[in-house]
Amino acid sequence: MSIKLARQRSFAKVPDLFYAGFVHEKNDDNEHLKSIVTEMALETGPEAFVHQQTAIANRIDSRPSLSAIPCPALVLSGDGDRLIPPALSVEIHHLIPGSELAIVNDCGHLSTLEEPGTVTAKLRNFLNRP
């Protein structure tokens, strides 16, 4: 449906449809955050959106190959991510040998926008580990 809207020159409606799925429920009525998400979507545009949605719909399940990842990995998720629930991030963490799992409290899918300080701290800790 969202691809159809984007193709029918109704792309401006799409950010509103997706917003609640992107953020923690505490941010459902956060107009400032909603305006940032909407602006980002509109700047990206309908053509890129259609490409993104098509890629998501057609992607393969990579879980069988995650055990082959040889480098350090951080799996970061918001505890209120409604798009990719934390249980899936836990599953990914268990499939990547030696990975670290970071769950950000009071955060949805847009972790860097919702909890930038916490996400930055978790990334720094991961990158600066011995």
CSV table of N, CA, C and O in Angstrom, one decimal:
chain,number,residue,atom,x,y,z
A,1,MET,N,0.8,-1.2,0.0
A,1,MET,CA,0.0,0.0,0.0
A,1,MET,C,0.9,1.3,0.0
A,1,MET,O,0.6,2.2,-0.7
A,2,SER,N,2.0,1.3,0.8
A,2,SER,CA,2.8,2.4,0.9
A,2,SER,C,3.5,2.7,-0.4
A,2,SER,O,3.7,3.9,-0.8
A,3,ILE,N,3.9,1.6,-1.1
A,3,ILE,CA,4.5,1.8,-2.5
A,3,ILE,C,3.5,2.4,-3.4
A,3,ILE,O,3.8,3.3,-4.2
A,4,LYS,N,2.3,1.9,-3.4
A,4,LYS,CA,1.2,2.4,-4.2
A,4,LYS,C,1.0,3.9,-4.0
A,4,LYS,O,0.9,4.7,-4.9
A,5,LEU,N,1.0,4.3,-2.7
A,5,LEU,CA,0.8,5.7,-2.4
A,5,LEU,C,2.0,6.6,-2.9
A,5,LEU,O,1.8,7.6,-3.5
A,6,ALA,N,3.2,6.1,-2.8
A,6,ALA,CA,4.4,6.8,-3.3
A,6,ALA,C,4.3,6.9,-4.8
A,6,ALA,O,4.7,8.0,-5.3
A,7,ARG,N,3.9,5.9,-5.5
A,7,ARG,CA,3.8,6.0,-6.9
A,7,ARG,C,2.6,6.8,-7.4
A,7,ARG,O,2.7,7.3,-8.6
A,8,GLN,N,1.6,7.0,-6.6
A,8,GLN,CA,0.5,7.8,-7.0
A,8,GLN,C,0.6,9.3,-6.6
A,8,GLN,O,-0.4,9.9,-6.4
A,9,ARG,N,1.8,9.7,-6.3
A,9,ARG,CA,2.0,11.1,-6.0
A,9,ARG,C,1.4,11.4,-4.6
A,9,ARG,O,1.0,12.6,-4.4
A,10,SER,N,1.2,10.5,-3.8
A,10,SER,CA,0.7,10.7,-2.4
A,10,SER,C,1.7,10.4,-1.4
A,10,SER,O,1.4,10.0,-0.2
A,11,PHE,N,3.0,10.5,-1.7
A,11,PHE,CA,4.1,10.2,-0.8
A,11,PHE,C,4.0,10.9,0.5
A,11,PHE,O,4.4,10.4,1.5
A,12,ALA,N,3.5,12.1,0.5
A,12,ALA,CA,3.5,13.0,1.7
A,12,ALA,C,2.7,12.3,2.8
A,12,ALA,O,2.9,12.5,4.0
A,13,LYS,N,1.8,11.3,2.5
A,13,LYS,CA,1.0,10.6,3.5
A,13,LYS,C,1.8,9.5,4.1
A,13,LYS,O,1.5,9.0,5.2
A,14,VAL,N,2.9,9.0,3.5
A,14,VAL,CA,3.6,7.8,3.9
A,14,VAL,C,4.3,8.0,5.3
A,14,VAL,O,4.2,7.1,6.1
A,15,PRO,N,5.0,9.1,5.5
A,15,PRO,CA,5.7,9.3,6.8
A,15,PRO,C,4.7,9.1,8.0
A,15,PRO,O,5.0,8.5,9.0
A,16,ASP,N,3.5,9.7,7.8
A,16,ASP,CA,2.5,9.6,8.9
A,16,ASP,C,2.1,8.1,9.1
A,16,ASP,O,1.9,7.7,10.3
A,17,LEU,N,2.0,7.3,8.1
A,17,LEU,CA,1.6,5.9,8.2
A,17,LEU,C,2.7,5.1,8.9
A,17,LEU,O,2.4,4.2,9.6
A,18,PHE,N,3.9,5.5,8.7
A,18,PHE,CA,5.1,4.7,9.2
A,18,PHE,C,5.5,5.2,10.6
A,18,PHE,O,6.2,4.4,11.3
A,19,TYR,N,5.2,6.4,11.0
A,19,TYR,CA,5.8,7.0,12.1
A,19,TYR,C,5.7,6.2,13.4
A,19,TYR,O,6.7,5.9,14.1
A,20,ALA,N,4.5,5.7,13.7
A,20,ALA,CA,4.3,5.0,15.0
A,20,ALA,C,5.1,3.7,15.0
A,20,ALA,O,5.5,3.3,16.1
A,21,GLY,N,5.3,3.1,13.9
A,21,GLY,CA,6.1,1.9,13.8
A,21,GLY,C,7.6,2.1,14.0
A,21,GLY,O,8.4,1.2,14.4
A,22,PHE,N,8.0,3.4,13.8
A,22,PHE,CA,9.5,3.7,13.9
A,22,PHE,C,9.9,4.1,15.3
A,22,PHE,O,11.1,4.0,15.6
A,23,VAL,N,9.0,4.6,16.1
A,23,VAL,CA,9.4,5.2,17.4
A,23,VAL,C,8.8,4.4,18.6
A,23,VAL,O,7.8,3.7,18.5
A,24,HIS,N,9.4,4.6,19.7
A,24,HIS,CA,8.9,4.1,21.0
A,24,HIS,C,7.6,4.7,21.3
A,24,HIS,O,7.3,5.9,20.9
A,25,GLU,N,6.7,4.0,21.9
A,25,GLU,CA,5.3,4.5,22.1
A,25,GLU,C,5.3,5.8,22.9
A,25,GLU,O,4.4,6.6,22.8
A,26,LYS,N,6.4,6.1,23.7
A,26,LYS,CA,6.4,7.3,24.4
A,26,LYS,C,6.5,8.5,23.5
A,26,LYS,O,6.3,9.7,23.8
A,27,ASN,N,7.0,8.2,22.2
A,27,ASN,CA,7.2,9.3,21.3
A,27,ASN,C,6.1,9.4,20.2
A,27,ASN,O,6.2,10.1,19.3
A,28,ASP,N,5.0,8.6,20.4
A,28,ASP,CA,3.9,8.7,19.5
A,28,ASP,C,3.3,10.1,19.2
A,28,ASP,O,3.0,10.4,18.1
A,29,ASP,N,3.3,10.9,20.2
A,29,ASP,CA,2.8,12.3,20.1
A,29,ASP,C,3.9,13.3,20.1
A,29,ASP,O,3.6,14.5,20.3
A,30,ASN,N,5.1,12.9,19.9
A,30,ASN,CA,6.3,13.9,19.9
A,30,ASN,C,6.3,14.6,18.5
A,30,ASN,O,6.9,14.0,17.6
A,31,GLU,N,5.7,15.7,18.5
A,31,GLU,CA,5.6,16.5,17.2
A,31,GLU,C,7.0,16.9,16.6
A,31,GLU,O,7.2,16.9,15.4
A,32,HIS,N,7.9,17.2,17.5
A,32,HIS,CA,9.3,17.6,17.1
A,32,HIS,C,9.9,16.4,16.4
A,32,HIS,O,10.5,16.6,15.3
A,33,LEU,N,9.9,15.3,17.0
A,33,LEU,CA,10.5,14.1,16.4
A,33,LEU,C,9.8,13.7,15.1
A,33,LEU,O,10.4,13.4,14.1
A,34,LYS,N,8.5,13.8,15.2
A,34,LYS,CA,7.7,13.5,14.0
A,34,LYS,C,8.1,14.4,12.8
A,34,LYS,O,8.2,13.9,11.7
A,35,SER,N,8.3,15.6,13.1
A,35,SER,CA,8.7,16.6,12.0
A,35,SER,C,10.0,16.2,11.4
A,35,SER,O,10.3,16.4,10.2
A,36,ILE,N,11.0,15.8,12.3
A,36,ILE,CA,12.3,15.4,11.8
A,36,ILE,C,12.2,14.1,10.9
A,36,ILE,O,12.7,14.1,9.8
A,37,VAL,N,11.4,13.2,11.3
A,37,VAL,CA,11.2,11.9,10.6
A,37,VAL,C,10.5,12.2,9.2
A,37,VAL,O,10.9,11.7,8.2
A,38,THR,N,9.5,13.1,9.3
A,38,THR,CA,8.8,13.5,8.0
A,38,THR,C,9.7,14.2,7.1
A,38,THR,O,9.8,13.9,5.9
A,39,GLU,N,10.5,15.1,7.6
A,39,GLU,CA,11.5,15.9,6.8
A,39,GLU,C,12.5,15.0,6.1
A,39,GLU,O,12.8,15.1,4.9
A,40,MET,N,13.0,14.0,6.9
A,40,MET,CA,14.0,13.0,6.4
A,40,MET,C,13.3,12.2,5.2
A,40,MET,O,13.9,12.0,4.2
A,41,ALA,N,12.1,11.8,5.4
A,41,ALA,CA,11.4,11.0,4.4
A,41,ALA,C,11.2,11.8,3.2
A,41,ALA,O,11.4,11.3,2.0
A,42,LEU,N,10.7,13.0,3.3
A,42,LEU,CA,10.4,13.9,2.2
A,42,LEU,C,11.7,14.2,1.4
A,42,LEU,O,11.7,14.3,0.2
A,43,GLU,N,12.8,14.5,2.1
A,43,GLU,CA,14.1,14.7,1.5
A,43,GLU,C,14.6,13.5,0.7
A,43,GLU,O,15.2,13.7,-0.4
A,44,THR,N,14.4,12.3,1.3
A,44,THR,CA,14.8,11.1,0.6
A,44,THR,C,13.9,10.9,-0.7
A,44,THR,O,14.5,10.5,-1.7
A,45,GLY,N,12.7,11.1,-0.6
A,45,GLY,CA,11.8,11.1,-1.7
A,45,GLY,C,11.2,9.8,-2.0
A,45,GLY,O,11.6,8.7,-1.5
A,46,PRO,N,10.1,9.8,-2.9
A,46,PRO,CA,9.3,8.6,-3.2
A,46,PRO,C,10.1,7.5,-3.9
A,46,PRO,O,9.9,6.4,-3.7
A,47,GLU,N,11.0,8.0,-4.8
A,47,GLU,CA,11.7,7.0,-5.6
A,47,GLU,C,12.6,6.1,-4.7
A,47,GLU,O,12.7,4.9,-4.8
A,48,ALA,N,13.4,6.8,-3.9
A,48,ALA,CA,14.3,6.1,-2.9
A,48,ALA,C,13.4,5.2,-2.0
A,48,ALA,O,13.8,4.1,-1.7
A,49,PHE,N,12.3,5.7,-1.5
A,49,PHE,CA,11.4,4.9,-0.7
A,49,PHE,C,11.0,3.7,-1.3
A,49,PHE,O,11.0,2.6,-0.7
A,50,VAL,N,10.5,3.8,-2.6
A,50,VAL,CA,10.1,2.6,-3.3
A,50,VAL,C,11.2,1.6,-3.4
A,50,VAL,O,11.0,0.4,-3.2
A,51,HIS,N,12.4,2.0,-3.7
A,51,HIS,CA,13.6,1.2,-3.8
A,51,HIS,C,13.9,0.5,-2.5
A,51,HIS,O,14.1,-0.7,-2.4
A,52,GLN,N,13.8,1.2,-1.4
A,52,GLN,CA,14.0,0.7,-0.1
A,52,GLN,C,13.0,-0.4,0.3
A,52,GLN,O,13.3,-1.5,0.8
A,53,GLN,N,11.7,-0.1,0.0
A,53,GLN,CA,10.7,-1.0,0.4
A,53,GLN,C,10.7,-2.3,-0.5
A,53,GLN,O,10.5,-3.4,0.0
A,54,THR,N,11.1,-2.1,-1.7
A,54,THR,CA,11.3,-3.3,-2.6
A,54,THR,C,12.4,-4.1,-2.2
A,54,THR,O,12.3,-5.4,-2.1
A,55,ALA,N,13.5,-3.5,-1.8
A,55,ALA,CA,14.7,-4.3,-1.3
A,55,ALA,C,14.3,-5.0,0.0
A,55,ALA,O,14.7,-6.2,0.2
A,56,ILE,N,13.6,-4.4,0.9
A,56,ILE,CA,13.2,-5.0,2.2
A,56,ILE,C,12.3,-6.2,1.9
A,56,ILE,O,12.4,-7.3,2.4
A,57,ALA,N,11.3,-6.0,1.0
A,57,ALA,CA,10.4,-7.1,0.6
A,57,ALA,C,11.0,-8.3,0.0
A,57,ALA,O,10.6,-9.4,0.1
A,58,ASN,N,12.1,-8.1,-0.7
A,58,ASN,CA,12.8,-9.1,-1.5
A,58,ASN,C,14.1,-9.6,-0.9
A,58,ASN,O,14.8,-10.5,-1.5
A,59,ARG,N,14.4,-9.2,0.3
A,59,ARG,CA,15.7,-9.6,0.9
A,59,ARG,C,15.6,-11.1,1.3
A,59,ARG,O,14.6,-11.6,1.7
A,60,ILE,N,16.8,-11.7,1.3
A,60,ILE,CA,16.9,-13.1,1.8
A,60,ILE,C,17.0,-13.1,3.3
A,60,ILE,O,17.4,-12.1,3.9
A,61,ASP,N,16.7,-14.2,3.9
A,61,ASP,CA,16.9,-14.4,5.3
A,61,ASP,C,18.4,-14.7,5.5
A,61,ASP,O,18.9,-15.7,5.1
A,62,SER,N,19.1,-13.8,6.1
A,62,SER,CA,20.5,-13.9,6.3
A,62,SER,C,20.9,-14.6,7.6
A,62,SER,O,22.1,-14.9,7.9
A,63,ARG,N,19.9,-15.0,8.4
A,63,ARG,CA,20.3,-15.7,9.7
A,63,ARG,C,21.2,-16.9,9.5
A,63,ARG,O,22.1,-17.1,10.3
A,64,PRO,N,21.0,-17.7,8.5
A,64,PRO,CA,21.9,-18.9,8.3
A,64,PRO,C,23.3,-18.6,8.1
A,64,PRO,O,24.2,-19.4,8.5
A,65,SER,N,23.6,-17.4,7.6
A,65,SER,CA,25.0,-17.0,7.4
A,65,SER,C,25.6,-16.1,8.5
A,65,SER,O,26.8,-15.8,8.4
A,66,LEU,N,24.9,-15.7,9.5
A,66,LEU,CA,25.4,-14.9,10.5
A,66,LEU,C,26.5,-15.5,11.3
A,66,LEU,O,27.4,-14.8,11.8
A,67,SER,N,26.5,-16.8,11.4
A,67,SER,CA,27.6,-17.5,12.2
A,67,SER,C,28.9,-17.4,11.5
A,67,SER,O,30.0,-17.6,12.2
A,68,ALA,N,29.0,-16.9,10.3
A,68,ALA,CA,30.2,-16.8,9.6
A,68,ALA,C,30.9,-15.4,9.7
A,68,ALA,O,32.0,-15.1,9.2
A,69,ILE,N,30.2,-14.5,10.5
A,69,ILE,CA,30.8,-13.2,10.7
A,69,ILE,C,32.0,-13.3,11.6
A,69,ILE,O,31.9,-13.7,12.7
A,70,PRO,N,33.2,-12.9,11.1
A,70,PRO,CA,34.4,-13.1,11.8
A,70,PRO,C,34.8,-11.9,12.7
A,70,PRO,O,35.7,-12.0,13.5
A,71,CYS,N,34.2,-10.8,12.5
A,71,CYS,CA,34.6,-9.6,13.2
A,71,CYS,C,33.8,-9.2,14.4
A,71,CYS,O,32.6,-9.7,14.5
A,72,PRO,N,34.3,-8.4,15.2
A,72,PRO,CA,33.4,-7.9,16.4
A,72,PRO,C,32.1,-7.3,15.8
A,72,PRO,O,32.1,-6.6,14.8
A,73,ALA,N,31.0,-7.6,16.5
A,73,ALA,CA,29.7,-7.0,16.1
A,73,ALA,C,28.9,-6.6,17.3
A,73,ALA,O,29.0,-7.2,18.4
A,74,LEU,N,28.3,-5.5,17.1
A,74,LEU,CA,27.4,-4.9,18.1
A,74,LEU,C,26.0,-5.0,17.6
A,74,LEU,O,25.7,-4.5,16.5
A,75,VAL,N,25.1,-5.6,18.3
A,75,VAL,CA,23.7,-5.7,17.9
A,75,VAL,C,22.9,-4.7,18.8
A,75,VAL,O,22.9,-5.0,20.0
A,76,LEU,N,22.4,-3.6,18.3
A,76,LEU,CA,21.8,-2.6,19.1
A,76,LEU,C,20.3,-2.5,18.7
A,76,LEU,O,20.0,-2.5,17.6
A,77,SER,N,19.5,-2.4,19.7
A,77,SER,CA,18.0,-2.4,19.5
A,77,SER,C,17.4,-1.5,20.6
A,77,SER,O,17.9,-1.5,21.7
A,78,GLY,N,16.3,-0.9,20.2
A,78,GLY,CA,15.5,-0.2,21.2
A,78,GLY,C,14.5,-1.2,21.9
A,78,GLY,O,14.0,-2.1,21.2
A,79,ASP,N,14.3,-1.0,23.2
A,79,ASP,CA,13.4,-1.9,23.9
A,79,ASP,C,12.0,-1.8,23.4
A,79,ASP,O,11.2,-2.7,23.6
A,80,GLY,N,11.7,-0.7,22.8
A,80,GLY,CA,10.3,-0.5,22.2
A,80,GLY,C,10.2,-0.5,20.7
A,80,GLY,O,9.3,0.2,20.2
A,81,ASP,N,11.2,-1.1,20.1
A,81,ASP,CA,11.2,-1.2,18.6
A,81,ASP,C,10.0,-2.0,18.1
A,81,ASP,O,10.0,-3.2,18.4
A,82,ARG,N,9.1,-1.4,17.4
A,82,ARG,CA,7.9,-2.1,17.0
A,82,ARG,C,8.1,-2.6,15.5
A,82,ARG,O,7.3,-3.4,15.0
A,83,LEU,N,9.2,-2.1,14.9
A,83,LEU,CA,9.5,-2.6,13.5
A,83,LEU,C,10.3,-3.9,13.5
A,83,LEU,O,10.0,-4.8,12.8
A,84,ILE,N,11.3,-3.9,14.3
A,84,ILE,CA,12.2,-5.1,14.5
A,84,ILE,C,12.2,-5.3,16.0
A,84,ILE,O,13.1,-4.7,16.7
A,85,PRO,N,11.3,-6.1,16.6
A,85,PRO,CA,11.2,-6.3,18.0
A,85,PRO,C,12.6,-6.8,18.6
A,85,PRO,O,13.3,-7.5,18.0
A,86,PRO,N,12.9,-6.4,19.8
A,86,PRO,CA,14.1,-6.8,20.5
A,86,PRO,C,14.4,-8.3,20.5
A,86,PRO,O,15.5,-8.7,20.4
A,87,ALA,N,13.3,-9.1,20.5
A,87,ALA,CA,13.5,-10.5,20.5
A,87,ALA,C,14.3,-10.9,19.2
A,87,ALA,O,15.1,-11.9,19.2
A,88,LEU,N,14.1,-10.3,18.1
A,88,LEU,CA,14.8,-10.6,16.9
A,88,LEU,C,16.3,-10.1,17.0
A,88,LEU,O,17.2,-10.8,16.5
A,89,SER,N,16.5,-9.0,17.7
A,89,SER,CA,17.9,-8.6,17.9
A,89,SER,C,18.6,-9.6,18.8
A,89,SER,O,19.8,-9.9,18.6
A,90,VAL,N,17.9,-10.1,19.8
A,90,VAL,CA,18.5,-11.1,20.7
A,90,VAL,C,18.9,-12.4,19.8
A,90,VAL,O,20.0,-12.9,20.0
A,91,GLU,N,18.0,-12.8,19.0
A,91,GLU,CA,18.2,-13.9,18.1
A,91,GLU,C,19.5,-13.7,17.2
A,91,GLU,O,20.4,-14.5,17.1
A,92,ILE,N,19.6,-12.5,16.6
A,92,ILE,CA,20.7,-12.1,15.8
A,92,ILE,C,22.0,-12.2,16.6
A,92,ILE,O,23.0,-12.7,16.2
A,93,HIS,N,22.0,-11.6,17.8
A,93,HIS,CA,23.1,-11.6,18.8
A,93,HIS,C,23.6,-13.1,19.0
A,93,HIS,O,24.8,-13.4,19.0
A,94,HIS,N,22.6,-14.0,19.3
A,94,HIS,CA,23.0,-15.4,19.5
A,94,HIS,C,23.6,-16.1,18.3
A,94,HIS,O,24.3,-17.0,18.5
A,95,LEU,N,23.3,-15.6,17.1
A,95,LEU,CA,23.8,-16.2,15.9
A,95,LEU,C,25.1,-15.7,15.5
A,95,LEU,O,25.8,-16.3,14.7
A,96,ILE,N,25.5,-14.5,16.0
A,96,ILE,CA,26.8,-14.0,15.6
A,96,ILE,C,27.8,-14.3,16.7
A,96,ILE,O,27.7,-13.7,17.8
A,97,PRO,N,28.8,-15.1,16.5
A,97,PRO,CA,29.8,-15.5,17.5
A,97,PRO,C,30.5,-14.3,18.1
A,97,PRO,O,31.0,-13.4,17.4
A,98,GLY,N,30.4,-14.2,19.5
A,98,GLY,CA,31.2,-13.2,20.2
A,98,GLY,C,30.5,-11.8,20.1
A,98,GLY,O,31.1,-10.8,20.5
A,99,SER,N,29.3,-11.7,19.5
A,99,SER,CA,28.7,-10.4,19.4
A,99,SER,C,28.3,-9.8,20.7
A,99,SER,O,28.2,-10.6,21.7
A,100,GLU,N,28.1,-8.5,20.8
A,100,GLU,CA,27.6,-7.9,22.0
A,100,GLU,C,26.2,-7.4,21.7
A,100,GLU,O,25.9,-7.0,20.6
A,101,LEU,N,25.4,-7.4,22.7
A,101,LEU,CA,24.0,-7.0,22.6
A,101,LEU,C,23.8,-5.8,23.4
A,101,LEU,O,24.2,-5.7,24.6
A,102,ALA,N,23.2,-4.7,22.8
A,102,ALA,CA,22.9,-3.5,23.6
A,102,ALA,C,21.4,-3.2,23.3
A,102,ALA,O,21.0,-3.0,22.2
A,103,ILE,N,20.6,-3.2,24.4
A,103,ILE,CA,19.2,-2.8,24.3
A,103,ILE,C,19.1,-1.4,24.9
A,103,ILE,O,19.5,-1.2,26.1
A,104,VAL,N,18.6,-0.5,24.2
A,104,VAL,CA,18.4,0.9,24.6
A,104,VAL,C,17.0,1.1,25.2
A,104,VAL,O,16.0,0.8,24.5
A,105,ASN,N,16.9,1.5,26.4
A,105,ASN,CA,15.7,1.7,27.1
A,105,ASN,C,14.9,2.9,26.5
A,105,ASN,O,15.5,3.9,26.1
A,106,ASP,N,13.6,2.8,26.6
A,106,ASP,CA,12.7,3.9,26.1
A,106,ASP,C,13.0,4.3,24.7
A,106,ASP,O,13.0,5.5,24.4
A,107,CYS,N,13.2,3.4,23.8
A,107,CYS,CA,13.7,3.7,22.5
A,107,CYS,C,13.0,2.7,21.5
A,107,CYS,O,12.8,1.6,21.7
A,108,GLY,N,12.7,3.3,20.3
A,108,GLY,CA,12.1,2.5,19.2
A,108,GLY,C,13.2,2.2,18.2
A,108,GLY,O,14.4,2.0,18.5
A,109,HIS,N,12.8,2.1,16.9
A,109,HIS,CA,13.6,1.8,15.8
A,109,HIS,C,14.6,2.9,15.4
A,109,HIS,O,15.7,2.6,14.9
A,110,LEU,N,14.3,4.1,15.7
A,110,LEU,CA,15.1,5.2,15.3
A,110,LEU,C,16.0,5.6,16.5
A,110,LEU,O,16.0,6.8,16.9
A,111,SER,N,16.8,4.7,16.9
A,111,SER,CA,17.6,4.9,18.1
A,111,SER,C,18.5,6.1,18.1
A,111,SER,O,18.6,6.8,19.1
A,112,THR,N,19.1,6.5,17.0
A,112,THR,CA,20.0,7.6,17.0
A,112,THR,C,19.2,8.9,17.1
A,112,THR,O,19.8,9.9,17.5
A,113,LEU,N,18.0,8.9,16.8
A,113,LEU,CA,17.1,10.1,16.9
A,113,LEU,C,16.5,10.2,18.3
A,113,LEU,O,16.3,11.3,18.8
A,114,GLU,N,16.1,9.0,18.8
A,114,GLU,CA,15.3,9.0,20.0
A,114,GLU,C,16.2,9.1,21.2
A,114,GLU,O,15.8,9.8,22.2
A,115,GLU,N,17.3,8.4,21.2
A,115,GLU,CA,18.2,8.4,22.4
A,115,GLU,C,19.7,8.5,21.9
A,115,GLU,O,20.5,7.7,22.1
A,116,PRO,N,20.0,9.7,21.3
A,116,PRO,CA,21.3,9.8,20.7
A,116,PRO,C,22.5,9.7,21.7
A,116,PRO,O,23.5,9.1,21.4
A,117,GLY,N,22.3,10.2,22.9
A,117,GLY,CA,23.4,10.2,23.9
A,117,GLY,C,23.6,8.7,24.3
A,117,GLY,O,24.8,8.3,24.4
A,118,THR,N,22.6,8.0,24.6
A,118,THR,CA,22.8,6.6,25.0
A,118,THR,C,23.4,5.8,23.9
A,118,THR,O,24.3,4.9,24.1
A,119,VAL,N,22.9,5.9,22.7
A,119,VAL,CA,23.4,5.2,21.5
A,119,VAL,C,24.9,5.5,21.3
A,119,VAL,O,25.7,4.6,21.1
A,120,THR,N,25.2,6.8,21.4
A,120,THR,CA,26.6,7.2,21.2
A,120,THR,C,27.5,6.5,22.3
A,120,THR,O,28.6,6.0,22.0
A,121,ALA,N,27.0,6.5,23.5
A,121,ALA,CA,27.8,5.9,24.6
A,121,ALA,C,28.0,4.4,24.3
A,121,ALA,O,29.1,3.9,24.5
A,122,LYS,N,26.9,3.7,23.9
A,122,LYS,CA,27.1,2.3,23.7
A,122,LYS,C,28.0,2.0,22.5
A,122,LYS,O,28.8,1.1,22.5
A,123,LEU,N,28.0,2.9,21.5
A,123,LEU,CA,28.9,2.7,20.3
A,123,LEU,C,30.3,3.0,20.7
A,123,LEU,O,31.2,2.2,20.4
A,124,ARG,N,30.5,4.0,21.5
A,124,ARG,CA,31.9,4.3,22.0
A,124,ARG,C,32.4,3.2,22.9
A,124,ARG,O,33.6,2.8,22.7
A,125,ASN,N,31.6,2.7,23.8
A,125,ASN,CA,32.0,1.6,24.6
A,125,ASN,C,32.4,0.4,23.8
A,125,ASN,O,33.4,-0.3,24.0
A,126,PHE,N,31.6,0.1,22.8
A,126,PHE,CA,31.9,-1.0,21.9
A,126,PHE,C,33.2,-0.8,21.1
A,126,PHE,O,34.1,-1.7,21.0
A,127,LEU,N,33.4,0.4,20.5
A,127,LEU,CA,34.6,0.7,19.7
A,127,LEU,C,35.8,0.8,20.5
A,127,LEU,O,36.9,0.6,20.0
A,128,ASN,N,35.7,1.2,21.8
A,128,ASN,CA,36.9,1.4,22.7
A,128,ASN,C,37.2,0.2,23.6
A,128,ASN,O,38.1,0.3,24.4
A,129,ARG,N,36.5,-0.9,23.4
A,129,ARG,CA,36.8,-2.1,24.2
A,129,ARG,C,38.2,-2.6,23.9
A,129,ARG,O,38.7,-2.4,22.8
A,130,PRO,N,38.8,-3.3,24.8
A,130,PRO,CA,40.2,-3.8,24.6
A,130,PRO,C,40.2,-4.9,23.6
A,130,PRO,O,39.3,-5.5,23.3
